[in-house]
Amino acid sequence: MDVGVAKIIGVLLFMEVIASGYRFGADGLSMNYYMLSCPFADLIVKNTVTSALQDDPTLAAGLVRMHFHDCFIQGCDGSILIDSTKDNTAEKDSPANLSLRGYEVIDNAKEQLEDQCPGVVSCADILAMAARDAVFWVGGPFYEIPKGRKDGRRSRIEDTINLPFPTSNATELIRQFGQRGFTAQEMVALSGAHTLGVARCASFKNRLSGGDISVDSEFAKTLSNTCSGGDDAEQPFDPTRNSFDNLYFNTLQRKSGLLFSDQALFTSPQTRPIVNGYAFNEAMFFLDFQQAIVKMGTLDVKEGSKGEVRLTCRQIN
């Protein structure tokens, strides 16, 4: 083959690969969305997250939960990152979000990306990538995500009423997640993210009044002891709060789920077999979690003119 022809074919093949990465057009989600506009975006976020977690491993839970709380309200658009103003109380100041942590990690990554690629990488994408990297850093599965989310222009406290409550039963959880296109299996897999982090006494003290027969009596004593420190006292969801594993599901089998909504997954005949499966087979949990969180990361994303790329993640442009 003529060398010139070979070069042309090579260029065409390369262009085809790039085009496939932009299969929904420049505004659509794609694994290769930043290949040309900001090729080191993933690496910058990963290094930022790694550095932060080396200093404070507990931030992993905050980053993963923040991504979920972002996507469940108005879609994955970075609305959870916006600060309140005198005219608007934002999502992050809702009682349901006061325990979220890691905002400074997102700010740090955004500053570096603005230096490298001004006005290119959205805060919504940074948050999705940070959650991915946090899961992997604490021993969970690695998963790749499509990028190209735009940042939303709305963040209001009243919207957080749509977040799942710690007092929800399995039927309510199945309904809530079902409204967003998730199966009961996917809901239980995503709930497995509670293998990380802690909850405040205010979220589970209602279980200590004696009426909740789903809680183990010895575990109830542990929770009572925790709550003696007040509403802000913290209790880990499982014994390995900074490791992504399947111990969360083992705790449910022992009637030691921290929140009522956790234990409800084992109490309900509809979801108990899923819990048992994940408790027995960590690899199956990891696989299902990967698929479910990638799906969650595409909830109602803003594309093109429906959103923007914020200059700072804490305020709209």
mmCIF file of N, CA, C and O in Angstrom, residues 203-286:
data_model
loop_
_atom_site.group_PDB
_atom_site.id
_atom_site.type_symbol
_atom_site.label_atom_id
_atom_site.label_comp_id
_atom_site.label_asym_id
_atom_site.label_seq_id
_atom_site.Cartn_x
_atom_site.Cartn_y
_atom_site.Cartn_z
ATOM 1 N N SER A 203 -30.777 10.721 62.950
ATOM 2 C CA SER A 203 -31.347 9.932 61.862
ATOM 3 C C SER A 203 -31.846 8.566 62.303
ATOM 4 O O SER A 203 -32.585 7.916 61.568
ATOM 5 N N PHE A 204 -31.434 8.122 63.494
ATOM 6 C CA PHE A 204 -31.852 6.773 63.910
ATOM 7 C C PHE A 204 -32.394 6.689 65.341
ATOM 8 O O PHE A 204 -32.818 5.622 65.800
ATOM 9 N N LYS A 205 -32.439 7.798 66.060
ATOM 10 C CA LYS A 205 -32.876 7.740 67.461
ATOM 11 C C LYS A 205 -34.336 7.315 67.585
ATOM 12 O O LYS A 205 -34.752 6.807 68.637
ATOM 13 N N ASN A 206 -35.122 7.498 66.512
ATOM 14 C CA ASN A 206 -36.531 7.082 66.546
ATOM 15 C C ASN A 206 -36.674 5.569 66.715
ATOM 16 O O ASN A 206 -37.730 5.070 67.113
ATOM 17 N N ARG A 207 -35.580 4.827 66.449
ATOM 18 C CA ARG A 207 -35.634 3.372 66.571
ATOM 19 C C ARG A 207 -35.453 2.909 68.014
ATOM 20 O O ARG A 207 -35.592 1.715 68.302
ATOM 21 N N LEU A 208 -35.157 3.813 68.899
ATOM 22 C CA LEU A 208 -34.792 3.435 70.264
ATOM 23 C C LEU A 208 -35.944 3.559 71.257
ATOM 24 O O LEU A 208 -35.756 3.386 72.447
ATOM 25 N N SER A 209 -37.126 3.860 70.763
ATOM 26 C CA SER A 209 -38.276 4.047 71.644
ATOM 27 C C SER A 209 -38.871 2.727 72.103
ATOM 28 O O SER A 209 -39.766 2.698 72.949
ATOM 29 N N GLY A 210 -38.408 1.601 71.529
ATOM 30 C CA GLY A 210 -38.890 0.292 71.939
ATOM 31 C C GLY A 210 -39.887 -0.324 70.992
ATOM 32 O O GLY A 210 -40.209 -1.515 71.097
ATOM 33 N N GLY A 211 -40.361 0.457 70.025
ATOM 34 C CA GLY A 211 -41.375 -0.064 69.119
ATOM 35 C C GLY A 211 -40.825 -0.739 67.876
ATOM 36 O O GLY A 211 -41.578 -1.385 67.134
ATOM 37 N N ASP A 212 -39.520 -0.602 67.634
ATOM 38 C CA ASP A 212 -38.920 -1.157 66.423
ATOM 39 C C ASP A 212 -38.353 -2.546 66.729
ATOM 40 O O ASP A 212 -37.259 -2.685 67.265
ATOM 41 N N ILE A 213 -39.110 -3.574 66.351
ATOM 42 C CA ILE A 213 -38.680 -4.942 66.647
ATOM 43 C C ILE A 213 -37.655 -5.453 65.635
ATOM 44 O O ILE A 213 -37.136 -6.561 65.786
ATOM 45 N N SER A 214 -37.348 -4.628 64.604
ATOM 46 C CA SER A 214 -36.392 -5.081 63.593
ATOM 47 C C SER A 214 -34.952 -4.863 64.016
ATOM 48 O O SER A 214 -34.024 -5.274 63.319
ATOM 49 N N VAL A 215 -34.733 -4.212 65.163
ATOM 50 C CA VAL A 215 -33.370 -3.926 65.605
ATOM 51 C C VAL A 215 -32.960 -4.900 66.700
ATOM 52 O O VAL A 215 -33.716 -5.177 67.637
ATOM 53 N N ASP A 216 -31.769 -5.439 66.574
ATOM 54 C CA ASP A 216 -31.213 -6.354 67.569
ATOM 55 C C ASP A 216 -31.084 -5.636 68.919
ATOM 56 O O ASP A 216 -30.675 -4.470 68.983
ATOM 57 N N SER A 217 -31.418 -6.320 69.998
ATOM 58 C CA SER A 217 -31.452 -5.687 71.319
ATOM 59 C C SER A 217 -30.070 -5.184 71.757
ATOM 60 O O SER A 217 -29.952 -4.098 72.335
ATOM 61 N N GLU A 218 -29.036 -5.966 71.480
ATOM 62 C CA GLU A 218 -27.678 -5.530 71.840
ATOM 63 C C GLU A 218 -27.241 -4.334 71.004
ATOM 64 O O GLU A 218 -26.580 -3.414 71.501
ATOM 65 N N PHE A 219 -27.610 -4.361 69.717
ATOM 66 C CA PHE A 219 -27.263 -3.234 68.841
ATOM 67 C C PHE A 219 -28.019 -1.985 69.282
ATOM 68 O O PHE A 219 -27.477 -0.874 69.224
ATOM 69 N N ALA A 220 -29.249 -2.168 69.746
ATOM 70 C CA ALA A 220 -30.024 -1.035 70.247
ATOM 71 C C ALA A 220 -29.311 -0.383 71.428
ATOM 72 O O ALA A 220 -29.317 0.851 71.579
ATOM 73 N N LYS A 221 -28.676 -1.191 72.280
ATOM 74 C CA LYS A 221 -27.916 -0.640 73.408
ATOM 75 C C LYS A 221 -26.733 0.185 72.912
ATOM 76 O O LYS A 221 -26.418 1.249 73.462
ATOM 77 N N THR A 222 -26.083 -0.310 71.857
ATOM 78 C CA THR A 222 -24.967 0.436 71.259
ATOM 79 C C THR A 222 -25.447 1.785 70.737
ATOM 80 O O THR A 222 -24.788 2.819 70.949
ATOM 81 N N LEU A 223 -26.594 1.785 70.070
ATOM 82 C CA LEU A 223 -27.134 3.027 69.515
ATOM 83 C C LEU A 223 -27.535 3.990 70.632
ATOM 84 O O LEU A 223 -27.315 5.204 70.510
ATOM 85 N N SER A 224 -28.100 3.452 71.700
ATOM 86 C CA SER A 224 -28.473 4.299 72.839
ATOM 87 C C SER A 224 -27.247 4.959 73.450
ATOM 88 O O SER A 224 -27.270 6.146 73.801
ATOM 89 N N ASN A 225 -26.190 4.188 73.542
ATOM 90 C CA ASN A 225 -24.939 4.726 74.080
ATOM 91 C C ASN A 225 -24.395 5.829 73.183
ATOM 92 O O ASN A 225 -23.934 6.868 73.666
ATOM 93 N N THR A 226 -24.479 5.612 71.856
ATOM 94 C CA THR A 226 -24.038 6.635 70.901
ATOM 95 C C THR A 226 -24.861 7.904 71.077
ATOM 96 O O THR A 226 -24.319 9.014 71.140
ATOM 97 N N CYS A 227 -26.174 7.739 71.165
ATOM 98 C CA CYS A 227 -27.067 8.896 71.232
ATOM 99 C C CYS A 227 -26.979 9.641 72.556
ATOM 100 O O CYS A 227 -27.494 10.761 72.679
ATOM 101 N N SER A 228 -26.324 9.049 73.545
ATOM 102 C CA SER A 228 -26.118 9.777 74.800
ATOM 103 C C SER A 228 -25.238 10.997 74.574
ATOM 104 O O SER A 228 -25.194 11.911 75.391
ATOM 105 N N GLY A 229 -24.555 10.999 73.418
ATOM 106 C CA GLY A 229 -23.724 12.139 73.062
ATOM 107 C C GLY A 229 -24.459 13.234 72.313
ATOM 108 O O GLY A 229 -23.850 14.213 71.889
ATOM 109 N N GLY A 230 -25.775 13.061 72.122
ATOM 110 C CA GLY A 230 -26.565 14.099 71.447
ATOM 111 C C GLY A 230 -26.900 13.754 70.008
ATOM 112 O O GLY A 230 -26.418 12.759 69.460
ATOM 113 N N ASP A 231 -27.713 14.588 69.395
ATOM 114 C CA ASP A 231 -28.204 14.330 68.039
ATOM 115 C C ASP A 231 -27.093 14.252 66.996
ATOM 116 O O ASP A 231 -27.246 13.600 65.962
ATOM 117 N N ASP A 232 -25.987 14.934 67.236
ATOM 118 C CA ASP A 232 -24.906 14.953 66.253
ATOM 119 C C ASP A 232 -23.897 13.822 66.458
ATOM 120 O O ASP A 232 -22.946 13.691 65.681
ATOM 121 N N ALA A 233 -24.087 13.004 67.480
ATOM 122 C CA ALA A 233 -23.186 11.874 67.709
ATOM 123 C C ALA A 233 -23.290 10.897 66.539
ATOM 124 O O ALA A 233 -24.378 10.663 66.001
ATOM 125 N N GLU A 234 -22.161 10.312 66.157
ATOM 126 C CA GLU A 234 -22.112 9.507 64.934
ATOM 127 C C GLU A 234 -21.918 8.019 65.214
ATOM 128 O O GLU A 234 -21.190 7.640 66.133
ATOM 129 N N GLN A 235 -22.548 7.203 64.365
ATOM 130 C CA GLN A 235 -22.418 5.753 64.442
ATOM 131 C C GLN A 235 -22.126 5.232 63.040
ATOM 132 O O GLN A 235 -22.818 5.579 62.088
ATOM 133 N N PRO A 236 -21.103 4.395 62.861
ATOM 134 C CA PRO A 236 -20.806 3.837 61.530
ATOM 135 C C PRO A 236 -21.929 2.922 61.046
ATOM 136 O O PRO A 236 -22.611 2.270 61.834
ATOM 137 N N PHE A 237 -22.113 2.873 59.728
ATOM 138 C CA PHE A 237 -23.113 1.983 59.147
ATOM 139 C C PHE A 237 -22.712 0.513 59.296
ATOM 140 O O PHE A 237 -23.563 -0.356 59.443
ATOM 141 N N ASP A 238 -21.421 0.252 59.202
ATOM 142 C CA ASP A 238 -20.934 -1.112 59.421
ATOM 143 C C ASP A 238 -19.549 -1.035 60.065
ATOM 144 O O ASP A 238 -19.007 0.062 60.227
ATOM 145 N N PRO A 239 -18.952 -2.162 60.457
ATOM 146 C CA PRO A 239 -17.688 -2.120 61.206
ATOM 147 C C PRO A 239 -16.506 -1.551 60.427
ATOM 148 O O PRO A 239 -15.485 -1.208 61.041
ATOM 149 N N THR A 240 -16.609 -1.470 59.095
ATOM 150 C CA THR A 240 -15.486 -0.961 58.292
ATOM 151 C C THR A 240 -15.937 0.292 57.545
ATOM 152 O O THR A 240 -16.161 0.265 56.336
ATOM 153 N N ARG A 241 -16.046 1.368 58.256
ATOM 154 C CA ARG A 241 -16.647 2.599 57.734
ATOM 155 C C ARG A 241 -15.880 3.209 56.565
ATOM 156 O O ARG A 241 -16.444 3.972 55.782
ATOM 157 N N ASN A 242 -14.600 2.908 56.437
ATOM 158 C CA ASN A 242 -13.780 3.480 55.360
ATOM 159 C C ASN A 242 -13.365 2.451 54.323
ATOM 160 O O ASN A 242 -12.426 2.679 53.557
ATOM 161 N N SER A 243 -14.065 1.318 54.287
ATOM 162 C CA SER A 243 -13.779 0.282 53.292
ATOM 163 C C SER A 243 -15.057 -0.062 52.529
ATOM 164 O O SER A 243 -16.105 -0.283 53.150
ATOM 165 N N PHE A 244 -14.939 -0.115 51.220
ATOM 166 C CA PHE A 244 -16.092 -0.477 50.396
ATOM 167 C C PHE A 244 -16.119 -1.998 50.280
ATOM 168 O O PHE A 244 -15.283 -2.597 49.608
ATOM 169 N N ASP A 245 -17.067 -2.617 50.968
ATOM 170 C CA ASP A 245 -17.177 -4.078 50.986
ATOM 171 C C ASP A 245 -18.641 -4.450 51.153
ATOM 172 O O ASP A 245 -19.524 -3.584 51.051
ATOM 173 N N ASN A 246 -18.914 -5.720 51.421
ATOM 174 C CA ASN A 246 -20.308 -6.155 51.549
ATOM 175 C C ASN A 246 -20.744 -6.351 53.006
ATOM 176 O O ASN A 246 -21.789 -6.947 53.267
ATOM 177 N N LEU A 247 -19.955 -5.846 53.962
ATOM 178 C CA LEU A 247 -20.303 -6.036 55.369
ATOM 179 C C LEU A 247 -21.614 -5.341 55.738
ATOM 180 O O LEU A 247 -22.297 -5.757 56.682
ATOM 181 N N TYR A 248 -21.965 -4.306 55.007
ATOM 182 C CA TYR A 248 -23.246 -3.634 55.238
ATOM 183 C C TYR A 248 -24.393 -4.641 55.187
ATOM 184 O O TYR A 248 -25.294 -4.622 56.041
ATOM 185 N N PHE A 249 -24.349 -5.536 54.211
ATOM 186 C CA PHE A 249 -25.431 -6.514 54.057
ATOM 187 C C PHE A 249 -25.390 -7.578 55.164
ATOM 188 O O PHE A 249 -26.430 -8.069 55.586
ATOM 189 N N ASN A 250 -24.199 -7.886 55.633
ATOM 190 C CA ASN A 250 -24.091 -8.809 56.778
ATOM 191 C C ASN A 250 -24.705 -8.203 58.033
ATOM 192 O O ASN A 250 -25.326 -8.907 58.832
ATOM 193 N N THR A 251 -24.541 -6.885 58.212
ATOM 194 C CA THR A 251 -25.135 -6.238 59.384
ATOM 195 C C THR A 251 -26.664 -6.306 59.322
ATOM 196 O O THR A 251 -27.325 -6.453 60.360
ATOM 197 N N LEU A 252 -27.224 -6.218 58.123
ATOM 198 C CA LEU A 252 -28.685 -6.302 57.992
ATOM 199 C C LEU A 252 -29.173 -7.689 58.391
ATOM 200 O O LEU A 252 -30.229 -7.830 59.027
ATOM 201 N N GLN A 253 -28.393 -8.717 58.047
ATOM 202 C CA GLN A 253 -28.771 -10.088 58.426
ATOM 203 C C GLN A 253 -28.760 -10.260 59.942
ATOM 204 O O GLN A 253 -29.513 -11.082 60.472
ATOM 205 N N ARG A 254 -27.940 -9.489 60.627
ATOM 206 C CA ARG A 254 -27.839 -9.578 62.086
ATOM 207 C C ARG A 254 -28.783 -8.592 62.792
ATOM 208 O O ARG A 254 -28.645 -8.353 63.981
ATOM 209 N N LYS A 255 -29.691 -7.990 62.028
ATOM 210 C CA LYS A 255 -30.629 -6.992 62.558
ATOM 211 C C LYS A 255 -29.879 -5.809 63.161
ATOM 212 O O LYS A 255 -30.290 -5.237 64.167
ATOM 213 N N SER A 256 -28.749 -5.461 62.517
ATOM 214 C CA SER A 256 -27.929 -4.349 62.996
ATOM 215 C C SER A 256 -27.791 -3.259 61.943
ATOM 216 O O SER A 256 -26.777 -2.556 61.884
ATOM 217 N N GLY A 257 -28.809 -3.136 61.095
ATOM 218 C CA GLY A 257 -28.832 -2.019 60.151
ATOM 219 C C GLY A 257 -29.016 -0.720 60.912
ATOM 220 O O GLY A 257 -29.822 -0.648 61.851
ATOM 221 N N LEU A 258 -28.277 0.303 60.534
ATOM 222 C CA LEU A 258 -28.257 1.535 61.334
ATOM 223 C C LEU A 258 -29.562 2.320 61.221
ATOM 224 O O LEU A 258 -30.167 2.693 62.226
ATOM 225 N N LEU A 259 -29.993 2.575 60.006
ATOM 226 C CA LEU A 259 -31.228 3.320 59.790
ATOM 227 C C LEU A 259 -32.399 2.346 59.630
ATOM 228 O O LEU A 259 -32.210 1.209 59.203
ATOM 229 N N PHE A 260 -33.584 2.814 59.917
ATOM 230 C CA PHE A 260 -34.764 1.987 59.678
ATOM 231 C C PHE A 260 -34.833 1.583 58.208
ATOM 232 O O PHE A 260 -35.171 0.453 57.871
ATOM 233 N N SER A 261 -34.475 2.537 57.311
ATOM 234 C CA SER A 261 -34.516 2.265 55.872
ATOM 235 C C SER A 261 -33.474 1.231 55.454
ATOM 236 O O SER A 261 -33.650 0.544 54.434
ATOM 237 N N ASP A 262 -32.384 1.114 56.212
ATOM 238 C CA ASP A 262 -31.406 0.058 55.948
ATOM 239 C C ASP A 262 -31.990 -1.304 56.320
ATOM 240 O O ASP A 262 -32.045 -2.221 55.498
ATOM 241 N N GLN A 263 -32.431 -1.427 57.569
ATOM 242 C CA GLN A 263 -32.929 -2.710 58.049
ATOM 243 C C GLN A 263 -34.171 -3.160 57.289
ATOM 244 O O GLN A 263 -34.425 -4.363 57.151
ATOM 245 N N ALA A 264 -34.930 -2.201 56.768
ATOM 246 C CA ALA A 264 -36.148 -2.527 56.016
ATOM 247 C C ALA A 264 -35.847 -3.386 54.791
ATOM 248 O O ALA A 264 -36.698 -4.154 54.339
ATOM 249 N N LEU A 265 -34.634 -3.275 54.263
ATOM 250 C CA LEU A 265 -34.258 -4.068 53.089
ATOM 251 C C LEU A 265 -34.214 -5.555 53.422
ATOM 252 O O LEU A 265 -34.419 -6.407 52.554
ATOM 253 N N PHE A 266 -33.922 -5.862 54.683
ATOM 254 C CA PHE A 266 -33.904 -7.268 55.111
ATOM 255 C C PHE A 266 -35.263 -7.698 55.664
ATOM 256 O O PHE A 266 -35.666 -8.851 55.531
ATOM 257 N N THR A 267 -35.970 -6.765 56.263
ATOM 258 C CA THR A 267 -37.287 -7.076 56.821
ATOM 259 C C THR A 267 -38.277 -7.460 55.727
ATOM 260 O O THR A 267 -39.094 -8.366 55.898
ATOM 261 N N SER A 268 -38.180 -6.779 54.589
ATOM 262 C CA SER A 268 -39.134 -7.007 53.494
ATOM 263 C C SER A 268 -38.835 -8.299 52.734
ATOM 264 O O SER A 268 -37.703 -8.512 52.288
ATOM 265 N N PRO A 269 -39.842 -9.166 52.550
ATOM 266 C CA PRO A 269 -39.649 -10.397 51.763
ATOM 267 C C PRO A 269 -39.253 -10.103 50.318
ATOM 268 O O PRO A 269 -38.641 -10.936 49.664
ATOM 269 N N GLN A 270 -39.593 -8.897 49.848
ATOM 270 C CA GLN A 270 -39.307 -8.555 48.451
ATOM 271 C C GLN A 270 -37.818 -8.288 48.215
ATOM 272 O O GLN A 270 -37.284 -8.584 47.150
ATOM 273 N N THR A 271 -37.150 -7.743 49.218
ATOM 274 C CA THR A 271 -35.743 -7.384 49.034
ATOM 275 C C THR A 271 -34.777 -8.252 49.845
ATOM 276 O O THR A 271 -33.572 -8.205 49.613
ATOM 277 N N ARG A 272 -35.312 -9.051 50.770
ATOM 278 C CA ARG A 272 -34.430 -9.884 51.600
ATOM 279 C C ARG A 272 -33.551 -10.822 50.778
ATOM 280 O O ARG A 272 -32.344 -10.951 51.074
ATOM 281 N N PRO A 273 -34.063 -11.484 49.742
ATOM 282 C CA PRO A 273 -33.190 -12.369 48.961
ATOM 283 C C PRO A 273 -32.029 -11.634 48.284
ATOM 284 O O PRO A 273 -30.943 -12.199 48.120
ATOM 285 N N ILE A 274 -32.254 -10.379 47.927
ATOM 286 C CA ILE A 274 -31.186 -9.578 47.307
ATOM 287 C C ILE A 274 -30.103 -9.284 48.341
ATOM 288 O O ILE A 274 -28.904 -9.411 48.070
ATOM 289 N N VAL A 275 -30.539 -8.902 49.542
ATOM 290 C CA VAL A 275 -29.594 -8.656 50.638
ATOM 291 C C VAL A 275 -28.771 -9.908 50.924
ATOM 292 O O VAL A 275 -27.538 -9.852 51.048
ATOM 293 N N ASN A 276 -29.444 -11.056 51.011
ATOM 294 C CA ASN A 276 -28.739 -12.312 51.281
ATOM 295 C C ASN A 276 -27.733 -12.636 50.190
ATOM 296 O O ASN A 276 -26.627 -13.124 50.473
ATOM 297 N N GLY A 277 -28.115 -12.363 48.952
ATOM 298 C CA GLY A 277 -27.210 -12.624 47.835
ATOM 299 C C GLY A 277 -25.944 -11.785 47.914
ATOM 300 O O GLY A 277 -24.831 -12.291 47.713
ATOM 301 N N TYR A 278 -26.109 -10.507 48.230
ATOM 302 C CA TYR A 278 -24.952 -9.620 48.319
ATOM 303 C C TYR A 278 -24.100 -9.923 49.554
ATOM 304 O O TYR A 278 -22.875 -9.769 49.537
ATOM 305 N N ALA A 279 -24.744 -10.344 50.638
ATOM 306 C CA ALA A 279 -24.000 -10.709 51.846
ATOM 307 C C ALA A 279 -23.133 -11.937 51.596
ATOM 308 O O ALA A 279 -22.028 -12.066 52.151
ATOM 309 N N PHE A 280 -23.608 -12.828 50.754
ATOM 310 C CA PHE A 280 -22.885 -14.059 50.449
ATOM 311 C C PHE A 280 -21.843 -13.864 49.357
ATOM 312 O O PHE A 280 -20.779 -14.493 49.375
ATOM 313 N N ASN A 281 -22.125 -12.970 48.409
ATOM 314 C CA ASN A 281 -21.289 -12.842 47.219
ATOM 315 C C ASN A 281 -20.929 -11.376 46.982
ATOM 316 O O ASN A 281 -21.692 -10.636 46.358
ATOM 317 N N GLU A 282 -19.764 -10.974 47.478
ATOM 318 C CA GLU A 282 -19.332 -9.583 47.328
ATOM 319 C C GLU A 282 -19.118 -9.211 45.871
ATOM 320 O O GLU A 282 -19.414 -8.083 45.452
ATOM 321 N N ALA A 283 -18.626 -10.149 45.072
ATOM 322 C CA ALA A 283 -18.373 -9.861 43.656
ATOM 323 C C ALA A 283 -19.667 -9.511 42.932
ATOM 324 O O ALA A 283 -19.694 -8.618 42.072
ATOM 325 N N MET A 284 -20.740 -10.184 43.277
ATOM 326 C CA MET A 284 -22.031 -9.890 42.658
ATOM 327 C C MET A 284 -22.504 -8.492 43.060
ATOM 328 O O MET A 284 -23.028 -7.736 42.231
ATOM 329 N N PHE A 285 -22.305 -8.146 44.333
ATOM 330 C CA PHE A 285 -22.651 -6.800 44.787
ATOM 331 C C PHE A 285 -21.851 -5.757 44.017
ATOM 332 O O PHE A 285 -22.408 -4.772 43.521
ATOM 333 N N PHE A 286 -20.556 -5.964 43.899
ATOM 334 C CA PHE A 286 -19.711 -5.014 43.182
ATOM 335 C C PHE A 286 -20.191 -4.833 41.739
ATOM 336 O O PHE A 286 -20.272 -3.705 41.237
#
